[in-house]
Structures are given as C-alpha cells and as structure tokens.
Amino acid sequence: YYGGISQARLNQCEKALIHLKRAAKLSPNLAPRINQFLAYCDKLDAVDMDMEIAGAQTSTRKKARRWQFFARISAGYDDNVPLNPLETDTIREEAQDDSVGEGFFWSRFHLVNTPGVKAGLGAIAYQSVYRELEEFNLTGLSPEVFSHFRGDAFEFRVSYKPAWYWFDEEDYLPRHTITPALVWDATHHLRTRLVYTYQDNDYEELNDYDGDSHNVELDTRYSLPSGRASLFGGLGYTLVSTTKEDLNYSEGDVWIGFEFKMPWKVVVRLEGRFERREYDEPNTHFSDIREDDDYTVNLKITRSLGREWLDLQAEGEYRRNDSNIDEYDFERGVGKLALIFR
C-alpha cells in the first residue's frame, strides 16, 4: 500500500497501479483511500469531436496499456434538427423533429508510453442517421497526433487533428485543429487546465463560413476526498473570423456542473452552460448587429452493466437561444439512450 502511494506521488502511475491493486485485494478496508490515488493517476481527458463530447473515463487497468478506446452507440429524439450541424446562425422558419441514431468511436495507440512522456496516434469517427430527415445525416472522421509531457505537478499536452465531414454523403467540411494545453494538478483532488484551440475551416459549399477561430478556456475540477462527487466549471473566450464580415463574432462562455456517484453503480452528471455571442457587423438580412444569449442544461445518468467496460447512459439536453433579432430565437430538446464501451 505505502509503496503504491509513493509511486503515485512520484507520478509513476504504471508501477503504482500494481501495488495499489494488490493492496486493495489484501485489505478491502483501504479501498476508499486507494481509489483516491487511482483517480489521481487517471490522466485521460474527455474526448470530443465538435458536436460530440464523450466522457471517456476508461478504467485504470486499460490506461496502463498502449491501446485505449471508447465507443458510444445511441438512439434518441431531437425536436429541432439544426439546418447546419456545425453552425448556429441558420434561420429555420419552422422546427423539424425526428428520431436519430448516433455512433461515436475514439481510439489511441501510444507509440511512447513512459510516466514522463506519452505520444502516439489516434482516430475519431462519428455518424448520425435520421429516420426521416436523411439529408441531415452527418459523418465525421478525424485522425490525431498527440504528445504529453509530464513533470511533478504540471503536464503539457499538444495534439493535431485534421478532420473531414460529410453531410448527406456529400463533401461538407475539411477542418484542421491544433490544441496545446497546460494541466496543473494542484493537489490529488484539484486539477486545473488552460487550453488553447485553433481551428481552420474550409467549407465545400458554404464558403461564407470559411475562416478560422481561436478559443481559450480555463477550467477546473475538484474531486471530494471520498471520491463520490466532483465539482467542475470553467470560463472560455472565442474569436471567429470568416470570409463574410457579418458572420464574425466573439463569444464568452461560462459553465458549471457536478458529478455524483450514487448507489447501484449509478453516476449522475449535471452541467449548465451560458454563452454570449456578439457579432462584429450589422446582419445582412436585418441591418442590426446581432447579439445572442445561449443557455444549455445537460443531464447524464450512467449505470454500469456489471462489466467495467460496459455502461448504459440516459441523456437529456435543453437549449435556448435568445437573440435581439427574433428570427434567430430557438429552443431545442434532445433525449438519448446509449450503450458505452471502453
């Protein structure tokens, strides 16, 4: 037990796992304390692909391996299918609802897998299939190159992701994303990240949206010593530049949430987000400078299905956009039921 703690404090997580798991078997009463150090060794962030954020909390046993994966298959209902899945400003005269199936897959292979340095290749794939609105089916594919450099309390990460999207099986958008990040583990229970993301967009047909964006986010997560609950939140700022000046905008984000482990292997996660968008130039259609307030509430309830690699998840999300131009006001509700493999 003490050997595992010493290795964890030295960030020798692969060695720490061996000692701590052995101690947990010999002394079950030490499990709560051991779980704290196992959580500290959990270095894998949530993975994302623009429209999808998947909590890839892979088991610590698999984290010691060179190959990691996460998959999510869901079926759900969307009461306001967006006209443009990657942009928010398209005007729709009347909401259209439909049922939708989605698949998301993420994988990484570590070519270098030492306690201080991790580097390798990855891949992300996404597919949505609507029952009736087939023209809104979206496909995404993104390889990834990544590196992590770990010190005592700080870690520097950088990744590059070229991505390709197809909308209704037609070429839609090539995108390039570069993301450097600095992670600070202030304590075993408190982690803070500073993340910068640069994106370059080159639409096949929607050339008005061609351009780039710069995003900076500062977020933090605090896990209670018991390991049963976590609090998280953050601030973000984004600048978007396009070829059409009235589509350029700046955006400020703030979000807060919590995650709580319930009995019967149930985890509840609730997050609220507020976004304020201010456009640079008067809108072409309405001659006013557009300003939007965007509110989102997301709830996930996840239960293990008796295997560390298989979960069942129910998700609900409500979003409301309030604009000073009434035509851009909208509400959207989405419900999903998903199987998660890790």
mmCIF file of C-alpha atoms in Angstrom:
data_model
loop_
_atom_site.group_PDB
_atom_site.id
_atom_site.type_symbol
_atom_site.label_atom_id
_atom_site.label_comp_id
_atom_site.label_asym_id
_atom_site.label_seq_id
_atom_site.Cartn_x
_atom_site.Cartn_y
_atom_site.Cartn_z
ATOM 1 C CA TYR A 1 0.000 0.000 0.000
ATOM 2 C CA TYR A 2 2.676 2.529 1.005
ATOM 3 C CA GLY A 3 4.823 1.542 -1.958
ATOM 4 C CA GLY A 4 1.901 2.296 -4.293
ATOM 5 C CA ILE A 5 1.284 5.686 -2.659
ATOM 6 C CA SER A 6 4.948 6.608 -3.031
ATOM 7 C CA GLN A 7 4.931 5.651 -6.711
ATOM 8 C CA ALA A 8 1.724 7.647 -7.324
ATOM 9 C CA ARG A 9 3.174 10.756 -5.673
ATOM 10 C CA LEU A 10 6.191 10.430 -7.954
ATOM 11 C CA ASN A 11 3.800 10.159 -10.934
ATOM 12 C CA GLN A 12 4.973 6.574 -11.572
ATOM 13 C CA CYS A 13 1.377 5.569 -12.202
ATOM 14 C CA GLU A 14 2.009 2.310 -14.037
ATOM 15 C CA LYS A 15 4.049 0.982 -11.112
ATOM 16 C CA ALA A 16 1.617 2.437 -8.566
ATOM 17 C CA LEU A 17 -1.294 0.524 -10.100
ATOM 18 C CA ILE A 18 0.412 -2.815 -9.479
ATOM 19 C CA HIS A 19 0.986 -2.132 -5.764
ATOM 20 C CA LEU A 20 -2.369 -0.448 -5.092
ATOM 21 C CA LYS A 21 -4.467 -3.160 -6.728
ATOM 22 C CA ARG A 22 -2.608 -5.809 -4.757
ATOM 23 C CA ALA A 23 -3.209 -3.836 -1.552
ATOM 24 C CA ALA A 24 -6.910 -3.473 -2.329
ATOM 25 C CA LYS A 25 -7.290 -7.243 -2.593
ATOM 26 C CA LEU A 26 -5.429 -7.884 0.668
ATOM 27 C CA SER A 27 -7.073 -5.049 2.651
ATOM 28 C CA PRO A 28 -10.571 -4.115 1.364
ATOM 29 C CA ASN A 29 -10.931 -1.514 4.141
ATOM 30 C CA LEU A 30 -8.250 0.561 2.387
ATOM 31 C CA ALA A 31 -10.283 0.752 -0.844
ATOM 32 C CA PRO A 32 -11.571 4.367 -0.359
ATOM 33 C CA ARG A 33 -8.038 5.689 0.165
ATOM 34 C CA ILE A 34 -6.662 3.596 -2.687
ATOM 35 C CA ASN A 35 -9.371 4.894 -5.038
ATOM 36 C CA GLN A 36 -8.171 8.461 -4.402
ATOM 37 C CA PHE A 37 -4.727 7.630 -5.746
ATOM 38 C CA LEU A 38 -6.147 5.633 -8.638
ATOM 39 C CA ALA A 39 -8.172 8.734 -9.560
ATOM 40 C CA TYR A 40 -5.024 10.835 -9.331
ATOM 41 C CA CYS A 41 -3.374 8.535 -11.860
ATOM 42 C CA ASP A 42 -6.290 8.995 -14.242
ATOM 43 C CA LYS A 43 -4.700 11.186 -16.917
ATOM 44 C CA LEU A 44 -7.203 10.695 -19.712
ATOM 45 C CA ASP A 45 -9.388 13.725 -20.572
ATOM 46 C CA ALA A 46 -12.815 13.662 -22.080
ATOM 47 C CA VAL A 47 -12.604 13.303 -25.831
ATOM 48 C CA ASP A 48 -14.521 15.500 -28.188
ATOM 49 C CA MET A 49 -15.362 15.903 -31.821
ATOM 50 C CA ASP A 50 -17.072 19.245 -32.203
ATOM 51 C CA MET A 51 -20.668 18.121 -31.982
ATOM 52 C CA GLU A 52 -19.985 15.292 -29.538
ATOM 53 C CA ILE A 53 -18.387 15.354 -26.094
ATOM 54 C CA ALA A 54 -17.932 11.886 -24.712
ATOM 55 C CA GLY A 55 -16.735 11.285 -21.164
ATOM 56 C CA ALA A 56 -14.043 8.751 -21.938
ATOM 57 C CA GLN A 57 -13.345 7.735 -18.374
ATOM 58 C CA THR A 58 -11.615 4.500 -19.284
ATOM 59 C CA SER A 59 -10.707 2.114 -16.479
ATOM 60 C CA THR A 60 -7.280 2.493 -14.886
ATOM 61 C CA ARG A 61 -6.474 -1.081 -15.877
ATOM 62 C CA LYS A 62 -6.761 -0.158 -19.546
ATOM 63 C CA LYS A 63 -4.882 3.126 -19.085
ATOM 64 C CA ALA A 64 -1.677 1.208 -18.481
ATOM 65 C CA ARG A 65 -1.999 -0.301 -21.944
ATOM 66 C CA ARG A 66 -0.664 1.183 -25.127
ATOM 67 C CA TRP A 67 -4.056 0.960 -26.830
ATOM 68 C CA GLN A 68 -7.166 2.696 -25.496
ATOM 69 C CA PHE A 69 -10.650 3.047 -26.921
ATOM 70 C CA PHE A 70 -14.099 4.459 -26.220
ATOM 71 C CA ALA A 71 -17.314 3.826 -28.177
ATOM 72 C CA ARG A 72 -20.850 5.156 -27.753
ATOM 73 C CA ILE A 73 -23.939 3.974 -29.656
ATOM 74 C CA SER A 74 -27.173 5.861 -29.008
ATOM 75 C CA ALA A 75 -30.762 6.236 -30.144
ATOM 76 C CA GLY A 76 -32.751 9.367 -29.407
ATOM 77 C CA TYR A 77 -35.169 12.108 -30.340
ATOM 78 C CA ASP A 78 -34.380 15.669 -31.487
ATOM 79 C CA ASP A 79 -37.273 18.159 -31.502
ATOM 80 C CA ASN A 80 -35.416 20.777 -33.586
ATOM 81 C CA VAL A 81 -32.900 19.292 -36.017
ATOM 82 C CA PRO A 82 -30.349 22.012 -36.922
ATOM 83 C CA LEU A 83 -30.131 23.063 -40.562
ATOM 84 C CA ASN A 84 -26.357 23.361 -40.251
ATOM 85 C CA PRO A 85 -24.953 20.922 -37.668
ATOM 86 C CA LEU A 86 -21.687 22.819 -37.124
ATOM 87 C CA GLU A 87 -23.010 26.410 -37.134
ATOM 88 C CA THR A 88 -25.707 28.118 -35.065
ATOM 89 C CA ASP A 89 -26.920 31.054 -37.114
ATOM 90 C CA THR A 90 -29.013 29.386 -39.837
ATOM 91 C CA ILE A 91 -32.608 30.609 -39.917
ATOM 92 C CA ARG A 92 -35.355 27.966 -39.854
ATOM 93 C CA GLU A 93 -38.963 29.052 -40.365
ATOM 94 C CA GLU A 94 -40.397 26.031 -38.548
ATOM 95 C CA ALA A 95 -38.774 23.424 -36.284
ATOM 96 C CA GLN A 96 -38.467 19.885 -37.637
ATOM 97 C CA ASP A 97 -38.233 16.927 -35.271
ATOM 98 C CA ASP A 98 -37.029 13.400 -35.883
ATOM 99 C CA SER A 99 -35.591 10.330 -34.205
ATOM 100 C CA VAL A 100 -31.853 9.835 -34.640
ATOM 101 C CA GLY A 101 -29.237 7.155 -34.142
ATOM 102 C CA GLU A 102 -25.620 8.097 -33.428
ATOM 103 C CA GLY A 103 -22.321 6.281 -33.247
ATOM 104 C CA PHE A 104 -19.086 7.661 -31.815
ATOM 105 C CA PHE A 105 -15.710 5.906 -31.678
ATOM 106 C CA TRP A 106 -12.404 7.105 -30.246
ATOM 107 C CA SER A 107 -9.107 5.249 -30.049
ATOM 108 C CA ARG A 108 -5.470 5.951 -29.235
ATOM 109 C CA PHE A 109 -2.260 3.987 -29.560
ATOM 110 C CA HIS A 110 0.782 5.080 -27.551
ATOM 111 C CA LEU A 111 3.997 4.795 -29.517
ATOM 112 C CA VAL A 112 5.776 6.209 -26.457
ATOM 113 C CA ASN A 113 4.262 5.253 -23.100
ATOM 114 C CA THR A 114 6.523 6.263 -20.211
ATOM 115 C CA PRO A 115 5.485 8.064 -16.992
ATOM 116 C CA GLY A 116 7.076 11.317 -18.198
ATOM 117 C CA VAL A 117 6.327 11.207 -21.916
ATOM 118 C CA LYS A 118 3.375 9.825 -23.845
ATOM 119 C CA ALA A 119 2.975 10.188 -27.595
ATOM 120 C CA GLY A 120 1.136 8.413 -30.323
ATOM 121 C CA LEU A 121 -1.644 8.288 -32.879
ATOM 122 C CA GLY A 122 -5.408 8.279 -32.561
ATOM 123 C CA ALA A 123 -8.630 8.298 -34.527
ATOM 124 C CA ILE A 124 -12.171 9.595 -34.014
ATOM 125 C CA ALA A 125 -15.248 8.659 -36.052
ATOM 126 C CA TYR A 126 -18.835 9.921 -35.814
ATOM 127 C CA GLN A 127 -22.064 9.056 -37.635
ATOM 128 C CA SER A 128 -25.632 10.316 -37.226
ATOM 129 C CA VAL A 129 -28.595 8.699 -39.016
ATOM 130 C CA TYR A 130 -32.062 10.310 -39.004
ATOM 131 C CA ARG A 131 -35.177 8.231 -39.603
ATOM 132 C CA GLU A 132 -36.939 10.681 -41.940
ATOM 133 C CA LEU A 133 -34.611 13.680 -42.431
ATOM 134 C CA GLU A 134 -31.951 11.647 -44.205
ATOM 135 C CA GLU A 135 -30.492 14.773 -45.807
ATOM 136 C CA PHE A 136 -29.211 15.778 -42.339
ATOM 137 C CA ASN A 137 -27.112 12.639 -41.800
ATOM 138 C CA LEU A 138 -23.592 13.660 -40.752
ATOM 139 C CA THR A 139 -20.371 11.648 -40.981
ATOM 140 C CA GLY A 140 -17.095 12.710 -39.374
ATOM 141 C CA LEU A 141 -13.604 11.212 -39.438
ATOM 142 C CA SER A 142 -10.521 12.588 -37.703
ATOM 143 C CA PRO A 143 -7.044 11.083 -37.209
ATOM 144 C CA GLU A 144 -4.937 12.521 -34.400
ATOM 145 C CA VAL A 145 -1.289 13.001 -33.430
ATOM 146 C CA PHE A 146 -0.675 13.731 -29.733
ATOM 147 C CA SER A 147 2.078 14.179 -27.142
ATOM 148 C CA HIS A 148 2.018 14.566 -23.344
ATOM 149 C CA PHE A 149 4.991 15.704 -21.280
ATOM 150 C CA ARG A 150 4.632 15.188 -17.529
ATOM 151 C CA GLY A 151 6.514 16.895 -14.675
ATOM 152 C CA ASP A 152 5.889 16.743 -10.938
ATOM 153 C CA ALA A 153 2.623 18.714 -10.877
ATOM 154 C CA PHE A 154 2.395 20.072 -14.417
ATOM 155 C CA GLU A 155 1.712 18.415 -17.733
ATOM 156 C CA PHE A 156 1.979 19.908 -21.221
ATOM 157 C CA ARG A 157 -0.168 18.405 -23.959
ATOM 158 C CA VAL A 158 -0.435 19.100 -27.650
ATOM 159 C CA SER A 159 -2.499 17.472 -30.386
ATOM 160 C CA TYR A 160 -3.185 17.963 -34.081
ATOM 161 C CA LYS A 161 -6.437 16.721 -35.659
ATOM 162 C CA PRO A 162 -7.281 17.007 -39.342
ATOM 163 C CA ALA A 163 -10.964 16.205 -39.795
ATOM 164 C CA TRP A 164 -13.346 15.583 -42.672
ATOM 165 C CA TYR A 165 -17.144 15.843 -42.531
ATOM 166 C CA TRP A 166 -19.744 14.587 -44.989
ATOM 167 C CA PHE A 167 -23.322 15.915 -44.918
ATOM 168 C CA ASP A 168 -25.864 13.610 -46.597
ATOM 169 C CA GLU A 169 -22.890 11.722 -48.111
ATOM 170 C CA GLU A 170 -21.660 14.905 -49.810
ATOM 171 C CA ASP A 171 -18.321 16.586 -49.069
ATOM 172 C CA TYR A 172 -19.072 19.162 -46.410
ATOM 173 C CA LEU A 173 -16.081 20.429 -44.440
ATOM 174 C CA PRO A 174 -12.351 19.776 -44.086
ATOM 175 C CA ARG A 175 -11.127 21.144 -40.727
ATOM 176 C CA HIS A 176 -7.731 21.370 -39.036
ATOM 177 C CA THR A 177 -7.426 21.693 -35.248
ATOM 178 C CA ILE A 178 -4.338 22.334 -33.115
ATOM 179 C CA THR A 179 -4.725 22.178 -29.336
ATOM 180 C CA PRO A 180 -1.916 22.862 -26.856
ATOM 181 C CA ALA A 181 -2.861 22.606 -23.168
ATOM 182 C CA LEU A 182 -1.249 23.049 -19.765
ATOM 183 C CA VAL A 183 -2.548 20.894 -16.894
ATOM 184 C CA TRP A 184 -1.813 21.639 -13.239
ATOM 185 C CA ASP A 185 -2.531 19.086 -10.526
ATOM 186 C CA ALA A 186 -2.559 21.430 -7.533
ATOM 187 C CA THR A 187 -3.476 18.548 -5.192
ATOM 188 C CA HIS A 188 -4.636 14.963 -5.520
ATOM 189 C CA HIS A 189 -8.187 16.324 -5.702
ATOM 190 C CA LEU A 190 -7.844 19.583 -7.670
ATOM 191 C CA ARG A 191 -6.932 19.831 -11.354
ATOM 192 C CA THR A 192 -6.851 22.998 -13.488
ATOM 193 C CA ARG A 193 -6.364 23.231 -17.261
ATOM 194 C CA LEU A 194 -5.512 26.090 -19.603
ATOM 195 C CA VAL A 195 -6.387 25.119 -23.181
ATOM 196 C CA TYR A 196 -5.934 26.967 -26.470
ATOM 197 C CA THR A 197 -7.637 25.680 -29.628
ATOM 198 C CA TYR A 198 -7.043 26.887 -33.168
ATOM 199 C CA GLN A 199 -9.362 25.731 -35.964
ATOM 200 C CA ASP A 200 -9.209 26.322 -39.704
ATOM 201 C CA ASN A 201 -12.429 25.685 -41.675
ATOM 202 C CA ASP A 202 -12.735 25.285 -45.436
ATOM 203 C CA TYR A 203 -16.345 24.508 -46.373
ATOM 204 C CA GLU A 204 -17.042 22.883 -49.714
ATOM 205 C CA GLU A 205 -20.173 24.946 -50.448
ATOM 206 C CA LEU A 206 -20.841 27.299 -47.509
ATOM 207 C CA ASN A 207 -17.878 29.474 -48.421
ATOM 208 C CA ASP A 208 -19.183 32.399 -46.348
ATOM 209 C CA TYR A 209 -18.172 30.357 -43.279
ATOM 210 C CA ASP A 210 -14.597 29.708 -44.442
ATOM 211 C CA GLY A 211 -12.098 31.057 -41.932
ATOM 212 C CA ASP A 212 -10.597 30.289 -38.564
ATOM 213 C CA SER A 213 -11.291 30.511 -34.861
ATOM 214 C CA HIS A 214 -9.245 30.996 -31.698
ATOM 215 C CA ASN A 215 -10.526 29.658 -28.378
ATOM 216 C CA VAL A 216 -9.024 29.896 -24.876
ATOM 217 C CA GLU A 217 -10.526 28.003 -21.938
ATOM 218 C CA LEU A 218 -9.640 27.825 -18.261
ATOM 219 C CA ASP A 219 -11.384 25.049 -16.358
ATOM 220 C CA THR A 220 -11.014 23.328 -13.023
ATOM 221 C CA ARG A 221 -12.284 20.138 -11.414
ATOM 222 C CA TYR A 222 -12.370 19.303 -7.709
ATOM 223 C CA SER A 223 -12.972 15.747 -6.523
ATOM 224 C CA LEU A 224 -14.110 15.260 -2.928
ATOM 225 C CA PRO A 225 -11.740 13.161 -0.788
ATOM 226 C CA SER A 226 -14.389 10.440 -0.563
ATOM 227 C CA GLY A 227 -14.228 10.059 -4.358
ATOM 228 C CA ARG A 228 -18.034 10.064 -4.568
ATOM 229 C CA ALA A 229 -18.523 13.536 -6.067
ATOM 230 C CA SER A 230 -16.792 16.100 -8.266
ATOM 231 C CA LEU A 231 -17.429 19.762 -8.952
ATOM 232 C CA PHE A 232 -16.270 21.403 -12.175
ATOM 233 C CA GLY A 233 -16.540 24.679 -14.032
ATOM 234 C CA GLY A 234 -14.758 26.998 -16.401
ATOM 235 C CA LEU A 235 -14.534 30.139 -18.490
ATOM 236 C CA GLY A 236 -13.901 30.466 -22.212
ATOM 237 C CA TYR A 237 -13.439 33.098 -24.898
ATOM 238 C CA THR A 238 -13.651 32.578 -28.667
ATOM 239 C CA LEU A 239 -12.933 34.753 -31.718
ATOM 240 C CA VAL A 240 -14.391 33.596 -35.047
ATOM 241 C CA SER A 241 -13.310 35.105 -38.394
ATOM 242 C CA THR A 242 -14.975 34.231 -41.702
ATOM 243 C CA THR A 243 -14.933 35.463 -45.276
ATOM 244 C CA LYS A 244 -18.297 37.193 -44.693
ATOM 245 C CA GLU A 245 -17.834 40.000 -42.167
ATOM 246 C CA ASP A 246 -21.326 39.911 -40.673
ATOM 247 C CA LEU A 247 -20.662 36.300 -39.586
ATOM 248 C CA ASN A 248 -17.612 37.255 -37.500
ATOM 249 C CA TYR A 249 -18.246 37.215 -33.768
ATOM 250 C CA SER A 250 -16.707 36.978 -30.304
ATOM 251 C CA GLU A 251 -18.114 34.652 -27.657
ATOM 252 C CA GLY A 252 -17.754 34.379 -23.905
ATOM 253 C CA ASP A 253 -18.632 31.099 -22.180
ATOM 254 C CA VAL A 254 -19.137 30.063 -18.574
ATOM 255 C CA TRP A 255 -20.138 26.611 -17.339
ATOM 256 C CA ILE A 256 -20.534 24.807 -14.040
ATOM 257 C CA GLY A 257 -21.599 21.319 -13.021
ATOM 258 C CA PHE A 258 -21.234 18.368 -10.727
ATOM 259 C CA GLU A 259 -20.859 14.610 -10.943
ATOM 260 C CA PHE A 260 -22.102 12.355 -8.157
ATOM 261 C CA LYS A 261 -21.723 8.607 -7.634
ATOM 262 C CA MET A 262 -24.981 7.080 -6.431
ATOM 263 C CA PRO A 263 -25.688 3.599 -5.076
ATOM 264 C CA TRP A 264 -26.130 0.701 -7.524
ATOM 265 C CA LYS A 265 -23.201 1.898 -9.671
ATOM 266 C CA VAL A 266 -25.100 4.950 -10.910
ATOM 267 C CA VAL A 267 -23.321 8.217 -11.789
ATOM 268 C CA VAL A 268 -25.307 11.454 -12.215
ATOM 269 C CA ARG A 269 -23.750 14.367 -14.111
ATOM 270 C CA LEU A 270 -25.444 17.762 -14.452
ATOM 271 C CA GLU A 271 -23.944 20.716 -16.346
ATOM 272 C CA GLY A 272 -25.193 24.218 -17.100
ATOM 273 C CA ARG A 273 -23.626 26.491 -19.715
ATOM 274 C CA PHE A 274 -24.138 30.113 -20.753
ATOM 275 C CA GLU A 275 -22.736 31.622 -23.965
ATOM 276 C CA ARG A 276 -22.806 35.269 -25.017
ATOM 277 C CA ARG A 277 -22.153 35.978 -28.715
ATOM 278 C CA GLU A 278 -21.636 39.445 -30.138
ATOM 279 C CA TYR A 279 -21.294 39.868 -33.893
ATOM 280 C CA ASP A 280 -18.926 42.427 -35.418
ATOM 281 C CA GLU A 281 -21.017 43.852 -38.244
ATOM 282 C CA PRO A 282 -24.728 44.548 -38.937
ATOM 283 C CA ASN A 283 -26.601 41.477 -40.118
ATOM 284 C CA THR A 284 -27.041 41.388 -43.905
ATOM 285 C CA HIS A 285 -30.725 40.419 -43.693
ATOM 286 C CA PHE A 286 -31.888 42.629 -40.814
ATOM 287 C CA SER A 287 -29.418 45.584 -40.650
ATOM 288 C CA ASP A 288 -28.900 45.116 -36.880
ATOM 289 C CA ILE A 289 -25.776 43.962 -35.093
ATOM 290 C CA ARG A 290 -26.750 40.559 -33.772
ATOM 291 C CA GLU A 291 -26.330 39.621 -30.086
ATOM 292 C CA ASP A 292 -27.234 36.185 -28.701
ATOM 293 C CA ASP A 293 -27.602 34.717 -25.221
ATOM 294 C CA ASP A 294 -27.413 30.926 -25.375
ATOM 295 C CA TYR A 295 -28.410 28.688 -22.422
ATOM 296 C CA THR A 296 -27.840 24.919 -22.217
ATOM 297 C CA VAL A 297 -28.608 22.379 -19.495
ATOM 298 C CA ASN A 298 -27.352 18.817 -19.876
ATOM 299 C CA LEU A 299 -28.114 15.807 -17.661
ATOM 300 C CA LYS A 300 -26.471 12.372 -17.933
ATOM 301 C CA ILE A 301 -27.319 9.341 -15.819
ATOM 302 C CA THR A 302 -24.919 6.433 -16.283
ATOM 303 C CA ARG A 303 -25.066 2.939 -14.820
ATOM 304 C CA SER A 304 -22.516 0.149 -15.073
ATOM 305 C CA LEU A 305 -23.938 -3.059 -16.526
ATOM 306 C CA GLY A 306 -21.800 -5.326 -14.383
ATOM 307 C CA ARG A 307 -18.659 -5.023 -16.504
ATOM 308 C CA GLU A 308 -16.027 -2.329 -16.188
ATOM 309 C CA TRP A 309 -16.135 -1.908 -19.964
ATOM 310 C CA LEU A 310 -19.915 -1.558 -20.444
ATOM 311 C CA ASP A 311 -22.303 1.227 -19.317
ATOM 312 C CA LEU A 312 -25.871 2.277 -20.028
ATOM 313 C CA GLN A 313 -26.435 6.037 -20.234
ATOM 314 C CA ALA A 314 -29.561 8.203 -20.447
ATOM 315 C CA GLU A 315 -29.026 11.800 -21.569
ATOM 316 C CA GLY A 316 -31.276 14.819 -21.829
ATOM 317 C CA GLU A 317 -30.382 18.300 -23.052
ATOM 318 C CA TYR A 318 -32.323 21.528 -23.342
ATOM 319 C CA ARG A 319 -31.003 24.559 -25.197
ATOM 320 C CA ARG A 320 -32.472 28.030 -25.701
ATOM 321 C CA ASN A 321 -31.038 30.828 -27.823
ATOM 322 C CA ASP A 322 -32.307 34.365 -27.173
ATOM 323 C CA SER A 323 -31.308 36.901 -29.817
ATOM 324 C CA ASN A 324 -32.008 40.595 -30.277
ATOM 325 C CA ILE A 325 -33.142 39.526 -33.778
ATOM 326 C CA ASP A 326 -36.271 37.444 -33.185
ATOM 327 C CA GLU A 327 -35.732 35.289 -36.258
ATOM 328 C CA TYR A 328 -32.680 33.722 -34.568
ATOM 329 C CA ASP A 329 -34.535 32.707 -31.391
ATOM 330 C CA PHE A 330 -34.940 28.962 -30.992
ATOM 331 C CA GLU A 331 -35.359 26.162 -28.475
ATOM 332 C CA ARG A 332 -34.103 22.615 -28.808
ATOM 333 C CA GLY A 333 -34.612 19.482 -26.736
ATOM 334 C CA VAL A 334 -32.710 16.234 -27.234
ATOM 335 C CA GLY A 335 -33.097 12.893 -25.456
ATOM 336 C CA LYS A 336 -30.837 9.852 -25.924
ATOM 337 C CA LEU A 337 -30.290 6.346 -24.593
ATOM 338 C CA ALA A 338 -26.792 4.988 -25.176
ATOM 339 C CA LEU A 339 -24.529 1.991 -24.673
ATOM 340 C CA ILE A 340 -20.922 2.870 -23.821
ATOM 341 C CA PHE A 341 -17.975 0.559 -24.400
ATOM 342 C CA ARG A 342 -14.495 1.306 -23.046
#
